[in-house]
Each structure stands twice: as structure tokens, then as C-alpha cells.
Coordinates of C-alpha atoms in Angstrom, one line a residue:
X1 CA 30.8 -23.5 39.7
X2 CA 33.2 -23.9 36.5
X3 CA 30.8 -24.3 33.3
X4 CA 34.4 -26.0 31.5
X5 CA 35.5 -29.6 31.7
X6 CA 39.1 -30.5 30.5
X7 CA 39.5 -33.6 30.9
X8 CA 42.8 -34.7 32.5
X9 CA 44.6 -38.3 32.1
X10 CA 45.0 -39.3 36.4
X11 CA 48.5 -40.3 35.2
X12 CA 50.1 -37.8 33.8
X13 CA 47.9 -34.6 33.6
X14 CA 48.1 -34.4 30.0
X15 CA 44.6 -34.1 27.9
X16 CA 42.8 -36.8 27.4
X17 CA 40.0 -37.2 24.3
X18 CA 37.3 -40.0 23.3
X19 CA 38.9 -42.3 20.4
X20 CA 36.3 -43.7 18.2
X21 CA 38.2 -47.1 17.3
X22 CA 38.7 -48.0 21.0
X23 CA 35.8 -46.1 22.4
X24 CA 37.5 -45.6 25.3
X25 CA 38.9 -42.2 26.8
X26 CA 42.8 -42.1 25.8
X27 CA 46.0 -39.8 26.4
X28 CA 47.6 -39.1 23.8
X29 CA 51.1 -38.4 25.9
X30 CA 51.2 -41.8 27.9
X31 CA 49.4 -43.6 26.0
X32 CA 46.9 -44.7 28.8
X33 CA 43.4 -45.6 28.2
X34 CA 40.1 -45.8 30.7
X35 CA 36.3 -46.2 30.0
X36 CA 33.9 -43.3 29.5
X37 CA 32.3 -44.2 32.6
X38 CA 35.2 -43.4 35.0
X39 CA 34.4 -40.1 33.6
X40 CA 31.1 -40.2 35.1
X41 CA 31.5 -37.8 38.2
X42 CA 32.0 -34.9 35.6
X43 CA 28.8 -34.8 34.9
X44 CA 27.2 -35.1 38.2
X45 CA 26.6 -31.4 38.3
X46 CA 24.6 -31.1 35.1
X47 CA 21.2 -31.6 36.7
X48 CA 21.8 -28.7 39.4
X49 CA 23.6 -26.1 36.7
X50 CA 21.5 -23.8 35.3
X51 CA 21.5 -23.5 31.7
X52 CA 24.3 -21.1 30.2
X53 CA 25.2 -19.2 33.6
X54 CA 27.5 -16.4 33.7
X55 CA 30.3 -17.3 31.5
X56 CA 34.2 -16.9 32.5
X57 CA 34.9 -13.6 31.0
X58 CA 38.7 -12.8 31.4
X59 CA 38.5 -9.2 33.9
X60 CA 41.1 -7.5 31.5
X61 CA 39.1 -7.8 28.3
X62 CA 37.2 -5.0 26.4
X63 CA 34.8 -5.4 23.6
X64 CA 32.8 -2.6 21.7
X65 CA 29.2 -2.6 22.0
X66 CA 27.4 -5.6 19.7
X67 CA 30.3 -7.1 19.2
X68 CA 29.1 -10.1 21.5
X69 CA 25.8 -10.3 20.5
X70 CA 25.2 -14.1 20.7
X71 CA 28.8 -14.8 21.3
X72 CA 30.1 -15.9 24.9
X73 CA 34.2 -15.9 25.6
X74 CA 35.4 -18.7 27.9
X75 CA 38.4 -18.7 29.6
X76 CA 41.0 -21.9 29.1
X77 CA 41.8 -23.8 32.1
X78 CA 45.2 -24.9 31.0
X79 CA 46.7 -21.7 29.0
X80 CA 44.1 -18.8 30.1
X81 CA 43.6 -17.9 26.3
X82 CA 40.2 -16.7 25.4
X83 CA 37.3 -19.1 23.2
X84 CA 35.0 -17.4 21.6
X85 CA 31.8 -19.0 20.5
X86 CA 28.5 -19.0 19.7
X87 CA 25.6 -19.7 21.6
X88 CA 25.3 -22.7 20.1
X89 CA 28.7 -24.5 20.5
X90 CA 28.8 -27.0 23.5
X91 CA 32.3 -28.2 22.7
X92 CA 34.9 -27.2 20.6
X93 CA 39.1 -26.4 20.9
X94 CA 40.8 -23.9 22.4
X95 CA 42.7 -21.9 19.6
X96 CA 46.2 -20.9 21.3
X97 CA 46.6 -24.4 23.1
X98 CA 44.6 -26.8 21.1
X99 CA 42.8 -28.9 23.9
X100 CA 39.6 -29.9 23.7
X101 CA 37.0 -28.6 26.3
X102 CA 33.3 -28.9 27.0
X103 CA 31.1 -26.1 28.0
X104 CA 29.4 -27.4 30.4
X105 CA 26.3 -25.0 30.5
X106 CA 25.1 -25.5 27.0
X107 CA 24.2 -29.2 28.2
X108 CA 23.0 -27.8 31.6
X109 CA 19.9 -28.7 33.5
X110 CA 16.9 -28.8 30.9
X111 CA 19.1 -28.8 28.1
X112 CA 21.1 -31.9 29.0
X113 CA 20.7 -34.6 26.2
X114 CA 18.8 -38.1 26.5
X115 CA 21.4 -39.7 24.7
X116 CA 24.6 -39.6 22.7
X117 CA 25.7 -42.0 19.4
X118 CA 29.3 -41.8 19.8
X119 CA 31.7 -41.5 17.1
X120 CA 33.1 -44.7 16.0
X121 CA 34.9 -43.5 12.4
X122 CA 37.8 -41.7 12.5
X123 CA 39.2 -38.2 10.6
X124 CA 41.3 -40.7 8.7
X125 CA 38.1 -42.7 7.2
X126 CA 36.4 -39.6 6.4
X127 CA 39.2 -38.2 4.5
X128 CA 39.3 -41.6 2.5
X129 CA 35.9 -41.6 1.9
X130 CA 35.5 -38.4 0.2
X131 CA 38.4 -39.6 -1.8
X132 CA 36.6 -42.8 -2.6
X133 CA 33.3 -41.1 -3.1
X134 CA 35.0 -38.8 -5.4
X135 CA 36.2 -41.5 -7.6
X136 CA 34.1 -43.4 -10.7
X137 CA 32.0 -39.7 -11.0
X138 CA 31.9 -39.7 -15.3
X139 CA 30.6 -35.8 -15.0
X140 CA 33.3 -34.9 -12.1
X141 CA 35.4 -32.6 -13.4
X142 CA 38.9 -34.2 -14.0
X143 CA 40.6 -31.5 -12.1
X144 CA 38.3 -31.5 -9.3
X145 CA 39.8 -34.5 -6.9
X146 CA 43.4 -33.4 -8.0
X147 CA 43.2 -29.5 -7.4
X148 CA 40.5 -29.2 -5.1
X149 CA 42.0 -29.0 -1.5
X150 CA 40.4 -29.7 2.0
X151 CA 39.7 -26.4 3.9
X152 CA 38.0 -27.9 7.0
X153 CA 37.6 -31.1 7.9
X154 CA 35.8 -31.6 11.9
X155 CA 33.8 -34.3 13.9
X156 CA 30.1 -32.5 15.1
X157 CA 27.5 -34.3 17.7
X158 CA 24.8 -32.6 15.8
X159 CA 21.6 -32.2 17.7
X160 CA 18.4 -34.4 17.0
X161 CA 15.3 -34.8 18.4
X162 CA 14.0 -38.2 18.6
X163 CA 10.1 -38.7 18.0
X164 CA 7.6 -40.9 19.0
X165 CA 4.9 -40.7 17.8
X166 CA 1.1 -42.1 16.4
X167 CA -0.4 -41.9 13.2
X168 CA -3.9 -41.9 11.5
X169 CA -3.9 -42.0 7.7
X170 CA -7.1 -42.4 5.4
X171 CA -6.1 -42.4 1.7
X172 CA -7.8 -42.9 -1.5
X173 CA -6.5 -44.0 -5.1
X174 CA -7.8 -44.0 -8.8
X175 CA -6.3 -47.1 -10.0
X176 CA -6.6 -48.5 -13.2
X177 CA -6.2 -51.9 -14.9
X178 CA -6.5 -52.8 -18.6
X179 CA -6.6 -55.5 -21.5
X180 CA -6.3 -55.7 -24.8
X181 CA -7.0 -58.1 -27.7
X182 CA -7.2 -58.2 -31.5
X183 CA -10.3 -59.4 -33.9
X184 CA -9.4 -59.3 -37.6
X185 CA -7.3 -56.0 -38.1
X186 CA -8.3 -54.6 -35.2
X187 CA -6.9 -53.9 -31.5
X188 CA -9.6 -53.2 -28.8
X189 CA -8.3 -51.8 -25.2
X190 CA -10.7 -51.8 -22.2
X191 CA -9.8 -50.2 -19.1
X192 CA -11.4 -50.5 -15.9
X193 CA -11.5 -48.3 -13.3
X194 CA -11.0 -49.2 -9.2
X195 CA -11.1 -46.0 -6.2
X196 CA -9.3 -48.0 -3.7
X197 CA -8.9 -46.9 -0.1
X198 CA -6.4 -47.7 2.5
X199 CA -7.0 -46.8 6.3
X200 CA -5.3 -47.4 9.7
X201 CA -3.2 -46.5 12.7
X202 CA 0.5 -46.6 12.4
X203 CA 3.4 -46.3 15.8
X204 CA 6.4 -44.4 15.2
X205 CA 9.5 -44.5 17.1
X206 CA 12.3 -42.6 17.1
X207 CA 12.0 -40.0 14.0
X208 CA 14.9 -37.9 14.2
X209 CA 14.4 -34.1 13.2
X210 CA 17.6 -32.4 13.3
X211 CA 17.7 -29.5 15.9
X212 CA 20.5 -27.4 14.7
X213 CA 19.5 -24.0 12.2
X214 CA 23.2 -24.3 10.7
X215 CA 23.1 -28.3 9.2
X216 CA 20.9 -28.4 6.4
X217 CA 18.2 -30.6 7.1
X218 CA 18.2 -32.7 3.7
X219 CA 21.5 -33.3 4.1
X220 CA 20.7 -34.7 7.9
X221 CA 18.2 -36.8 6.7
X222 CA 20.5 -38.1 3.5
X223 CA 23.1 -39.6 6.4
X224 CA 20.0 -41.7 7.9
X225 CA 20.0 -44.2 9.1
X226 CA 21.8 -43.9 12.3
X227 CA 22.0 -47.5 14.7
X228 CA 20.0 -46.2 17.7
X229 CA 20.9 -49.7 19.5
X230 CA 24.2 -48.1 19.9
X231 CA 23.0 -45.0 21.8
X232 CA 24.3 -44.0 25.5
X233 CA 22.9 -42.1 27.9
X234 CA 24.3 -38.8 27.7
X235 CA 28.1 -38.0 28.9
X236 CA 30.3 -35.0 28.4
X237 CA 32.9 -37.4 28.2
X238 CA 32.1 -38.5 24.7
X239 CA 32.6 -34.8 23.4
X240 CA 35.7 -34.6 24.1
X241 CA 37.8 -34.2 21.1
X242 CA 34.9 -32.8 18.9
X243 CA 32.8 -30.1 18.1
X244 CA 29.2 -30.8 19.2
X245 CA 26.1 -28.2 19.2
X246 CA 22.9 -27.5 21.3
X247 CA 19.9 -27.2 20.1
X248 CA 18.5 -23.9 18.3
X249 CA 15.2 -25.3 17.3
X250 CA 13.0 -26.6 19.8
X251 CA 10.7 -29.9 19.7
X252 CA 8.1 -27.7 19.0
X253 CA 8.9 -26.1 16.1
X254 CA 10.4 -29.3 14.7
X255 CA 6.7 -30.5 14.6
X256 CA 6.1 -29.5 11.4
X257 CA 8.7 -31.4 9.9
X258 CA 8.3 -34.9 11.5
X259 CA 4.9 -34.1 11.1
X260 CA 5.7 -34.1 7.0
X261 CA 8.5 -37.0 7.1
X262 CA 5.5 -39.4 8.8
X263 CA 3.4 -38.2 6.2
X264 CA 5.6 -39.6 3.7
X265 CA 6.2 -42.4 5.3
X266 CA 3.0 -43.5 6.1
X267 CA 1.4 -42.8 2.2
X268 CA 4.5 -45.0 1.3
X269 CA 3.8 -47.8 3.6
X270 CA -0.1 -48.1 2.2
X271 CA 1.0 -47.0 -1.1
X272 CA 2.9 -50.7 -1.4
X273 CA 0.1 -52.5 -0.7
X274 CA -1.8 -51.3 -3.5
X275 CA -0.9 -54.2 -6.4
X276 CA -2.0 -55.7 -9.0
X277 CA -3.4 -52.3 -11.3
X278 CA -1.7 -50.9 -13.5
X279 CA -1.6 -47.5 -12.6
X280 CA -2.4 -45.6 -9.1
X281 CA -3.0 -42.1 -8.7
X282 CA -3.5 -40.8 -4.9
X283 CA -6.7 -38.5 -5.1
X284 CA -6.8 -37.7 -1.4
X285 CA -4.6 -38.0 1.7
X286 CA -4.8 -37.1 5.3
X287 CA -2.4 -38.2 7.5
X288 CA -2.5 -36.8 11.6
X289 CA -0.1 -36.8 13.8
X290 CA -1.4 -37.8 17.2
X291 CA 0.6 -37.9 20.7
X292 CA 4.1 -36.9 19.5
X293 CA 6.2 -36.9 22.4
X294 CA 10.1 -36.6 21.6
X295 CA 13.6 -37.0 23.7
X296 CA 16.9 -35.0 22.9
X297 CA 19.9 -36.7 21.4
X298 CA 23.3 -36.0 19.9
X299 CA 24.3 -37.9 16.6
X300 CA 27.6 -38.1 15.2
X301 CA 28.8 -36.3 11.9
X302 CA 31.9 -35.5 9.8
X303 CA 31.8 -32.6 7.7
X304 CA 33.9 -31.7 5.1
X305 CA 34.6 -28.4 2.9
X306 CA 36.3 -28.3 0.0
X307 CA 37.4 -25.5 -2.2
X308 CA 37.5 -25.9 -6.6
X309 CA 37.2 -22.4 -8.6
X310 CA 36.8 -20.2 -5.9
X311 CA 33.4 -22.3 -4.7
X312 CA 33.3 -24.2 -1.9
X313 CA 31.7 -27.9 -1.3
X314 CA 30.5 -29.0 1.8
X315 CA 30.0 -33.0 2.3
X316 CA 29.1 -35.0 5.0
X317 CA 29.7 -38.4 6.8
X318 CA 27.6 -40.3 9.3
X319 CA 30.4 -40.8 12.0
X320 CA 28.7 -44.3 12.9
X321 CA 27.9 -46.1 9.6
X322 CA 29.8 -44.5 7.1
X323 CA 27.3 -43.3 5.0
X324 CA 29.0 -40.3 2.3
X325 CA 26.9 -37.4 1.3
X326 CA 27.7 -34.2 -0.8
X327 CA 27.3 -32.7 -4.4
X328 CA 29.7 -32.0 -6.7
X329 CA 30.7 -29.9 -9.6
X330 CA 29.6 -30.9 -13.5
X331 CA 32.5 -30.4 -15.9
X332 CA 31.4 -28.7 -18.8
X333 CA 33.8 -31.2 -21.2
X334 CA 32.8 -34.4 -19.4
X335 CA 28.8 -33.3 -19.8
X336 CA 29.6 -33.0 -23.4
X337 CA 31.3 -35.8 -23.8
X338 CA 29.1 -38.1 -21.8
X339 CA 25.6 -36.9 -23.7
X340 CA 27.7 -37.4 -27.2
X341 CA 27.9 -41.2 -26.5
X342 CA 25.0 -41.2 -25.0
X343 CA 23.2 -39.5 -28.4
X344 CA 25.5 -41.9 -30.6
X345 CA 24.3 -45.2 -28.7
X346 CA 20.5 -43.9 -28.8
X347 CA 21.0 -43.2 -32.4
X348 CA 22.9 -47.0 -32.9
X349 CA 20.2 -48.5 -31.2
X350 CA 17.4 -46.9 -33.5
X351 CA 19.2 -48.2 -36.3
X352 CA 20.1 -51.9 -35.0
X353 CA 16.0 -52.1 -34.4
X354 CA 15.4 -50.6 -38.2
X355 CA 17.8 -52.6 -39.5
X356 CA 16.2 -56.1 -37.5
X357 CA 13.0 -54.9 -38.1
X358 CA 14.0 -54.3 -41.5
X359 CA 15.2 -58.3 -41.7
X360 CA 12.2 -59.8 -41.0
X361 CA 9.7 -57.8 -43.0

């Protein structure tokens, strides 16, 4: 049983990849297009295959002891060169001939995805979007968007696991609420204090943790929020053209974390219906997960690395919405500059308020 899929347009033979604008399959040769779904029988295998079987190791190659640990070498259908990847990657490009192919056992039997958000932005958009995300930064440095240059630019299915799950939350505020009033020449304040608590049961669908040890996960959670009505069952199909990862971390030891990201979700939710004080100060909060059952999904992303100075920056785009996440450099001179006018309006507007103030005494 091959563990590689190329997939090949039934007109011409040539390679055939999943475009985001048409979301259909296309050849890029003749130009023909089909749906994802005629792809379908590709996949028919996945159940049976057993996750990451023996791999297509070419007979005349020799490595030195180690120097495979957690690697695996493929062997490409159409020019025979060798891929080399990690245990991770469940799709990726063949390096001599450039066609995209999809390792087939990563995705394999209990580690075939629930679902897939395809890609529906293009290289092209990403590229513009760090150039318009770039643009209108006061602190950038002014050198940075013109002699920066783009090392790496590639489409991921990163891996997510998608959470359902219950909630029970008791919490308890100090809350505060005051008045004041003046008799003769003098200004009284009273201040009355409330302990207020908030209690219930809240549902959660869908929190997505992101599987993958090599994307960091704030910057995961910074792309959010991803259209789940858009999801498809799982293909191999969709892959194809892109990078895409399996899972590293499992559901289980992603608990912790949606544990902590319905945490905050929930003390936000009773935190806004606390009104009407003037101040509130959470003295105690306990918030349990309860029945947290999750399903395996792919999302996609863009990432981008720059280089400036000998440093390199990594961004991000969520290949569905748009959304453009990264950090960039501070320029020394435009820091400088920027907190002088800030320190000369501070200092104008202290003066304007002496000088009214001045007025009407």
C-alpha cells in the first residue's frame, strides 16, 4: 500500500493542486478544473492504513546512525528524488521536482482529521497584507519595509483540536460605589461596599487548542476567529499544494490549556454583568471544566519570515479571514521622536489648562 498521493489531472497527467479562489482542484498545465470530491476515492484507504507504516526508503540509500532520528525519507512518485521530513509533516513539496504530495500515513487510521477549513486566501494576499500591515507603524523603523526581504513565505493546515465542553463557575466580587457632596467648605465622600456573587453553568463548543509543538500558541489564538460553518469533512485533497502538520500534542495534554482559555472566558462573561459600581475586584474564582470531549481539525495559516539586521520576524495570516498577526521592530529614532511630541503636547496641554484656569480666577 503506497502511504503518497500525487494527485494527477485525468487529462493530461500533469499535477494538479487545490486553488483557494476557486476552491476547486486545478492543473496548472491545461488549465482544467474539477471538485474536491471527485477526489474522494483517494482517501478511501485512510480508515484501514495504519498510522505511519513503513515508509518508502530508496534501497540505495545510506545514513549514519541518528541521523534519522524523527526524520522519515519518502520516495517521489514522479522523479524518484528523496523527501525528507519530520514526523510531523503530512504534506509538503518534493525539493528536486516541486510537486506537491501528501503522506498519506500521518492522516492514517486514528489520526485522520474530523475536519478541514480550506484555504481560501492566496500567497498573493498574504504577501500584500504584510505590506499593508506594515504600513501607518509611527515606531516601524523606516528602513524596515524597504530593506527587510521575505525569506519564507508557505500555506500550513495547522492542527487544532476542537473542544466541547461544560462549565461551572462560582465567583465572588468586592465592588464598591460612592458619593460625594459639599457643606460649607467642605467635601464629604462615602463609600459603600457590595460582595457580589455570580454563579452558573455555561456550554462550550468548539474551543480550538492548537495541536502543533512548533506554532506558538499565542500567536494561534491571535488569528481567531476562524468560520467553522465553513469546515469540511476531512480530504487529502485539500492539502494539496500546502504544507499541513499532524498533531504532536494530544487532546489530553491540551486540557490544561482549554481548561485556562474557558476560564477566562467564563469570568469575562459574569464579569459583564456586574454594573452599576464603581469599581469591582474579583476576590475568588473557580471555574471546572466538566465533560470536555474534543474532535481533530486542520485550520488554515500563512506564515511569513522576514529578515531586518540579521534578526528574523515571523508573522502570520489566517488563510480564511484574513486576519494579520506578527511583531515588529522599534526604531530607536522614531521612539525618540514619537515620545518628544508626545512630551511637548503633554507639556502644551498643562499649560493651555494653567493658562484657562488662570483666566477665570
Amino acid at each position: 500500500m503506497s502511504n503518497i498521493i500525487e494527485y494527477k489531472c485525468p487529462n493530461c497527467g500533469g499535477i494538479v493542486e487545490f486553488d483557494a479562489t476557486t476552491q476547486k482542484m486545478v492543473c496548472p498545465y491545461c488549465d482544467t478544473t474539477f471538485d474536491v470530491a471527485a477526489m474522494l476515492e483517494k482517501d478511501e484507504e485512510l480508515n484501514n492504513q495504519k498510522p505511519d507504516e513503513l515508509f518508502d526508503q530508496g534501497p540505495e540509500t545510506t545514513w549514519d546512525d541518528g541521523e534519522t532520528d524523527n526524520m522519515s525519507i519518502y520516495s517521489c512518485k514522479s522523479c524518484g528524488g528523496e523527501i525528507i521530513v519530520d514526523d510531523t509533516t503530512g504534506a509538503t513539496h518534493c525539493p528536486f521536482c516541486g510537486n506537491p504530495v501528501v503522506l498519506t500515513s500521518r492522516f492514517a487510521g486514528n489520526l485522520k482529521p474530523d475536519y478541514v477549513i480550506p484555504f481560501k486566501l492566496t500567497k498573493e494576499q498574504a504577501t500584500a497584507s504584510l505590506k499593508k500591515f506594515m504600513s501607518g507603524k509611527k515606531l516601524l523603523p523606516k528602513l524596515f519595509s524597504t530593506q527587510s526581504h521575505l525569506d519564507e513565505i508557505k500555506g500550513v493546515y495547522v492542527p487544532f483540536w476542537l473542544f466541547d465542553a461544560d462549565a461551572s463557575a462560582n465567583i465572588n466580587y468586592h465592588a464598591t460605589r460612592s458619593r460625594m457632596w459639599r457643606s460649607g467648605n467642605r467635601e464629604f465622600t462615602e463609600t459603600s461596599h457590595f460582595r457580589v456573587e455570580r454563579g452558573g453553568h455555561l456550554g462550550f463548543e468548539r474551543v480550538p487548542v492548537d495541536g502543533s509543538s512548533k506554532m506558538d500558541d499565542e500567536m494561534m489564538e491571535s488569528l481567531e476567529p476562524f468560520d467553522f460553518g465553513e469546515a469540511k469533512p476531512f480530504q487529502t485533497a485539500f492539502l494539496s499544494g500546502y504544507m499541513a502538520d499532524k498533531y504532536d500534542v494530544s487532546s489530553d495534554d491540551s486540557i490544561n490549556r482549554v481548561n485556562e482559555r474557558v476560564k477566562r472566558s467564563s469570568e469575562d462573561i459574569f464579569r459583564s454583568t456586574v454594573s452599576g459600581y464603581g469599581t469591582v475586584v474579583t476576590e475568588h474564582s473557580s471555574v471546572q471544566l466538566q465533560n470536555p470531549k474534543s474532535k481533530y481539525a486542520l485550520y488554515p495559516v500563512w506564515l511569513l519570515t522576514t529578515t531586518y539586521e540579521g534578526k528574523q520576524y515571523q508573522f502570520a495570516m489566517n488563510g480564511q479571514t484574513g486576519k494579520f498577526v506578527g511583531q515588529m521592530p522599534v526604531g530607536k529614532r522614531e521612539y525618540w521622536i514619537w515620545r518628544m511630541i508626545y512630551t511637548a503636547g503633554f507639556a502644551a496641554g498643562i499649560w493651555l489648562l494653567a493658562l484657562i484656569f488662570s483666566y477665570l480666577m
